[in-house]
């Protein structure tokens, strides 16, 4: 891969910087963390601005409503938006980074036409209905049932850690359609309307005080068979596509944000007199090397995905494994810089430190990632 930027790519970067400089000062104030209607309006309005300016779905295929940009242009977009302090995907997270790319890769022409344009315009929000109580990190142990009734499935069960359920219009939902099949088979991937009768959402509050997750209870919810993505009982394979996006490219923007945080930590250490500590300087220096390496791995993963039809490979597990721990180390370093103020929830980085604890669990635990690396990259045998 050629890591040097071409003249065309530098022109793309310049145009993007110019656009960001013009629009960001005009954005309204960001809503409070618990103001979910406000957050939805803010996040979808930003997505609409990206869409109107031609930056929505930049790297998505043209026939999926995207712009068909090169991997390098996609990475430039992520770099520049993060460096400019532009809004993150926010409530659009699942639709833009998980469900949308999965439908683009696995959906029918009718499904792509129905669901992808509203995602790109910011008209509709998606949530993720994967994890279940009692299943832990063993996603294939899910028990939510979907029983065929004519041209509908009747779905009953419960989900937990459902991201953005409180504002979602649609849910990417995993259900068991053949309970007699081995656990990795007999699963189907459905798109479920969140206002369907029988759907109950109960918000969860995290250690950091945020409420972006929820419990979701499903009581005989009717989902049209036409809302199934992929073949019946082939949902585990479709899920692997979703998870490859989740681990392979969904955290890309966060790497840039972490590099920005690291620079701010160094500045704060200098200002607060902690820079004289050689142990701290060594720690920050090692983290700088870590995140630079992660950015190179990101470039490799994005380029690989482009060469394989847009779906990231198992390199995403390497990235997820290392990034999760690096992020936790970053905010441990932040606590060291803050000293006694690291217990003050109103100080910058303190809530980020709390939320970083979830990264070795979310999107597949570190143990799961190690298994994937061992089996699919190193070719080691599966345990009994």
Coordinates of C-alpha atoms in Angstrom, one line a residue, residues 5 16 19 45 61 104 144 221 228 234 269 306 344 356:
X5 CA -0.9 11.1 -0.6
X16 CA -12.9 19.1 3.2
X19 CA -16.0 23.0 4.2
X45 CA -29.0 17.2 11.5
X61 CA -20.5 1.5 -2.9
X104 CA -25.2 -3.0 1.6
X144 CA -34.9 -15.0 21.4
X221 CA -43.7 -8.9 17.9
X228 CA -35.0 -10.8 6.9
X234 CA -28.0 -18.2 7.8
X269 CA 1.2 17.5 32.1
X306 CA -11.8 -2.3 -0.1
X344 CA -13.8 14.7 39.9
X356 CA -13.0 2.9 28.6

